[in-house]
């Protein structure tokens, strides 16, 4: 027990994760040895991957250490991929399960086999962050910003919601709207439906969504209430094919590192926070001019 307590928390979690994999998965010594060259092993299957699997391939190659210490649900939320696609990818590259694959990846990182991986230099990453800001700014046309500003200022109340990583920009936008003297309220994940008892068609509901089920339940519920109580709904997403797009009144689609085909991962919360800051500056200027 003293030995366990001496292990840093993050390392302890990783070791516990690996131990759990060993107890629940058949992980042979032969596979353990083969895993030392896992990146080359993955590359050998690249031509056999589907577009969705290829996306996961690039995520793994660019973020091997992060992937080796994450669960499928964490990866799905962080990189906006499905857990089923992750499982299929692991099977396609020769592993029976994600736990098996993750252990091989972890062992590779432990033996410093990622030294040959061409990770981006810091200045390159900074460059892509700057490019991301430019891309978001270009996507937010004056027409779109003007329409959004008018909608918000003409609403009686603004409700903003987001789950997991999307809760960060949701809370940021709420705070910014309050600073602009707009009656805005952050709605924690799971509390959206309760607000339908007090909302009116003069209210606006903004959803930062990665397709979480509570937002789907909320939007489906809005179809069952009277038009007088139905709030105007806006979805902020990274995909024009978002499963909730047909249930809302307006969609704001932001570019991210995947749609822009960047070779490095720029966290999606950086993109949504950029949106919040650009809109807040526009809104303050809009208010001062009117």
PDB file of C-alpha atoms in Angstrom, residues 43-150:
ATOM      1  CA  UNK A  43       0.436   2.579 -40.795  1.00  0.00           C
ATOM      2  CA  UNK A  44       0.428  -0.772 -42.576  1.00  0.00           C
ATOM      3  CA  UNK A  45      -3.386  -0.802 -42.407  1.00  0.00           C
ATOM      4  CA  UNK A  46      -3.906   2.799 -43.529  1.00  0.00           C
ATOM      5  CA  UNK A  47      -5.045   1.938 -47.056  1.00  0.00           C
ATOM      6  CA  UNK A  48      -7.714  -0.402 -45.688  1.00  0.00           C
ATOM      7  CA  UNK A  49      -9.422   2.220 -43.523  1.00  0.00           C
ATOM      8  CA  UNK A  50     -12.763   3.866 -44.215  1.00  0.00           C
ATOM      9  CA  UNK A  51     -13.011   7.699 -44.035  1.00  0.00           C
ATOM     10  CA  UNK A  52     -14.266   7.531 -40.431  1.00  0.00           C
ATOM     11  CA  UNK A  53     -11.523   5.099 -39.469  1.00  0.00           C
ATOM     12  CA  UNK A  54      -8.959   7.251 -41.263  1.00  0.00           C
ATOM     13  CA  UNK A  55     -10.001  10.192 -39.096  1.00  0.00           C
ATOM     14  CA  UNK A  56      -9.281   8.100 -36.006  1.00  0.00           C
ATOM     15  CA  UNK A  57      -5.971   7.020 -37.555  1.00  0.00           C
ATOM     16  CA  UNK A  58      -4.840  10.657 -37.728  1.00  0.00           C
ATOM     17  CA  UNK A  59      -6.083  11.315 -34.196  1.00  0.00           C
ATOM     18  CA  UNK A  60      -4.035   8.389 -32.883  1.00  0.00           C
ATOM     19  CA  UNK A  61      -0.930   9.355 -34.838  1.00  0.00           C
ATOM     20  CA  UNK A  62      -1.097  12.973 -33.653  1.00  0.00           C
ATOM     21  CA  UNK A  63      -2.125  12.244 -30.058  1.00  0.00           C
ATOM     22  CA  UNK A  64      -0.809   8.772 -29.121  1.00  0.00           C
ATOM     23  CA  UNK A  65      -0.105   9.513 -25.471  1.00  0.00           C
ATOM     24  CA  UNK A  66      -3.512  11.111 -24.945  1.00  0.00           C
ATOM     25  CA  UNK A  67      -5.268   8.173 -26.614  1.00  0.00           C
ATOM     26  CA  UNK A  68      -3.299   5.647 -24.557  1.00  0.00           C
ATOM     27  CA  UNK A  69      -4.629   7.142 -21.317  1.00  0.00           C
ATOM     28  CA  UNK A  70      -8.247   7.802 -22.343  1.00  0.00           C
ATOM     29  CA  UNK A  71     -11.453   5.803 -22.544  1.00  0.00           C
ATOM     30  CA  UNK A  72     -13.516   5.502 -25.716  1.00  0.00           C
ATOM     31  CA  UNK A  73     -16.159   7.844 -24.300  1.00  0.00           C
ATOM     32  CA  UNK A  74     -13.520  10.471 -23.505  1.00  0.00           C
ATOM     33  CA  UNK A  75     -11.997  10.172 -26.980  1.00  0.00           C
ATOM     34  CA  UNK A  76     -15.418  10.364 -28.614  1.00  0.00           C
ATOM     35  CA  UNK A  77     -16.292  13.551 -26.735  1.00  0.00           C
ATOM     36  CA  UNK A  78     -12.886  15.165 -27.164  1.00  0.00           C
ATOM     37  CA  UNK A  79     -12.412  14.485 -30.870  1.00  0.00           C
ATOM     38  CA  UNK A  80     -16.045  14.234 -31.994  1.00  0.00           C
ATOM     39  CA  UNK A  81     -15.979  10.659 -33.240  1.00  0.00           C
ATOM     40  CA  UNK A  82     -18.226   7.738 -32.365  1.00  0.00           C
ATOM     41  CA  UNK A  83     -17.250   4.982 -29.965  1.00  0.00           C
ATOM     42  CA  UNK A  84     -18.306   2.394 -32.532  1.00  0.00           C
ATOM     43  CA  UNK A  85     -15.880   3.898 -35.071  1.00  0.00           C
ATOM     44  CA  UNK A  86     -13.094   3.652 -32.506  1.00  0.00           C
ATOM     45  CA  UNK A  87     -13.882  -0.026 -31.920  1.00  0.00           C
ATOM     46  CA  UNK A  88     -13.982  -0.766 -35.644  1.00  0.00           C
ATOM     47  CA  UNK A  89     -10.673   1.029 -36.136  1.00  0.00           C
ATOM     48  CA  UNK A  90      -9.013  -1.066 -33.422  1.00  0.00           C
ATOM     49  CA  UNK A  91     -10.294  -4.263 -35.002  1.00  0.00           C
ATOM     50  CA  UNK A  92      -9.232  -3.127 -38.471  1.00  0.00           C
ATOM     51  CA  UNK A  93      -5.633  -2.609 -37.329  1.00  0.00           C
ATOM     52  CA  UNK A  94      -5.503  -6.025 -35.696  1.00  0.00           C
ATOM     53  CA  UNK A  95      -6.751  -5.682 -32.116  1.00  0.00           C
ATOM     54  CA  UNK A  96      -9.706  -7.489 -30.613  1.00  0.00           C
ATOM     55  CA  UNK A  97     -10.782  -4.516 -28.504  1.00  0.00           C
ATOM     56  CA  UNK A  98      -9.938  -0.944 -27.608  1.00  0.00           C
ATOM     57  CA  UNK A  99      -8.509  -2.101 -24.266  1.00  0.00           C
ATOM     58  CA  UNK A 100      -6.091  -4.336 -26.147  1.00  0.00           C
ATOM     59  CA  UNK A 101      -5.157  -1.513 -28.512  1.00  0.00           C
ATOM     60  CA  UNK A 102      -4.774   1.036 -25.716  1.00  0.00           C
ATOM     61  CA  UNK A 103      -2.444  -1.221 -23.775  1.00  0.00           C
ATOM     62  CA  UNK A 104      -0.228  -1.676 -26.824  1.00  0.00           C
ATOM     63  CA  UNK A 105      -0.187   2.069 -27.340  1.00  0.00           C
ATOM     64  CA  UNK A 106       0.684   2.665 -23.698  1.00  0.00           C
ATOM     65  CA  UNK A 107       3.531   0.156 -23.812  1.00  0.00           C
ATOM     66  CA  UNK A 108       4.869   1.863 -26.910  1.00  0.00           C
ATOM     67  CA  UNK A 109       4.908   5.232 -25.181  1.00  0.00           C
ATOM     68  CA  UNK A 110       6.559   3.690 -22.129  1.00  0.00           C
ATOM     69  CA  UNK A 111       9.424   2.405 -24.271  1.00  0.00           C
ATOM     70  CA  UNK A 112       9.920   5.786 -25.957  1.00  0.00           C
ATOM     71  CA  UNK A 113       8.903   4.504 -29.358  1.00  0.00           C
ATOM     72  CA  UNK A 114       7.180   7.803 -30.134  1.00  0.00           C
ATOM     73  CA  UNK A 115      10.517   9.536 -30.626  1.00  0.00           C
ATOM     74  CA  UNK A 116      10.325   8.910 -34.355  1.00  0.00           C
ATOM     75  CA  UNK A 117       6.844  10.402 -34.586  1.00  0.00           C
ATOM     76  CA  UNK A 118       6.950  13.821 -36.205  1.00  0.00           C
ATOM     77  CA  UNK A 119       4.989  15.854 -33.725  1.00  0.00           C
ATOM     78  CA  UNK A 120       4.453  19.496 -34.676  1.00  0.00           C
ATOM     79  CA  UNK A 121       6.842  22.107 -33.386  1.00  0.00           C
ATOM     80  CA  UNK A 122       5.351  24.612 -30.975  1.00  0.00           C
ATOM     81  CA  UNK A 123       5.502  27.401 -33.527  1.00  0.00           C
ATOM     82  CA  UNK A 124       3.621  25.217 -36.021  1.00  0.00           C
ATOM     83  CA  UNK A 125       0.879  24.572 -33.487  1.00  0.00           C
ATOM     84  CA  UNK A 126       0.652  28.295 -32.751  1.00  0.00           C
ATOM     85  CA  UNK A 127       0.348  28.925 -36.474  1.00  0.00           C
ATOM     86  CA  UNK A 128      -2.637  26.586 -36.753  1.00  0.00           C
ATOM     87  CA  UNK A 129      -4.293  28.161 -33.726  1.00  0.00           C
ATOM     88  CA  UNK A 130      -4.012  31.542 -35.443  1.00  0.00           C
ATOM     89  CA  UNK A 131      -5.376  30.041 -38.646  1.00  0.00           C
ATOM     90  CA  UNK A 132      -8.260  28.598 -36.656  1.00  0.00           C
ATOM     91  CA  UNK A 133      -9.161  32.050 -35.343  1.00  0.00           C
ATOM     92  CA  UNK A 134      -9.102  33.402 -38.904  1.00  0.00           C
ATOM     93  CA  UNK A 135     -11.311  30.555 -40.113  1.00  0.00           C
ATOM     94  CA  UNK A 136     -13.901  31.133 -37.390  1.00  0.00           C
ATOM     95  CA  UNK A 137     -13.912  34.861 -38.082  1.00  0.00           C
ATOM     96  CA  UNK A 138     -14.422  34.214 -41.796  1.00  0.00           C
ATOM     97  CA  UNK A 139     -17.328  31.863 -41.071  1.00  0.00           C
ATOM     98  CA  UNK A 140     -19.065  34.472 -38.916  1.00  0.00           C
ATOM     99  CA  UNK A 141     -20.243  36.860 -41.610  1.00  0.00           C
ATOM    100  CA  UNK A 142     -21.642  40.293 -40.790  1.00  0.00           C
ATOM    101  CA  UNK A 143     -25.073  39.070 -41.847  1.00  0.00           C
ATOM    102  CA  UNK A 144     -24.917  36.138 -39.444  1.00  0.00           C
ATOM    103  CA  UNK A 145     -23.582  38.228 -36.547  1.00  0.00           C
ATOM    104  CA  UNK A 146     -26.145  40.973 -37.178  1.00  0.00           C
ATOM    105  CA  UNK A 147     -28.994  38.467 -37.221  1.00  0.00           C
ATOM    106  CA  UNK A 148     -27.769  36.790 -34.028  1.00  0.00           C
ATOM    107  CA  UNK A 149     -27.302  40.117 -32.245  1.00  0.00           C
ATOM    108  CA  UNK A 150     -30.815  41.253 -33.152  1.00  0.00           C
TER     109      UNK A 150
END
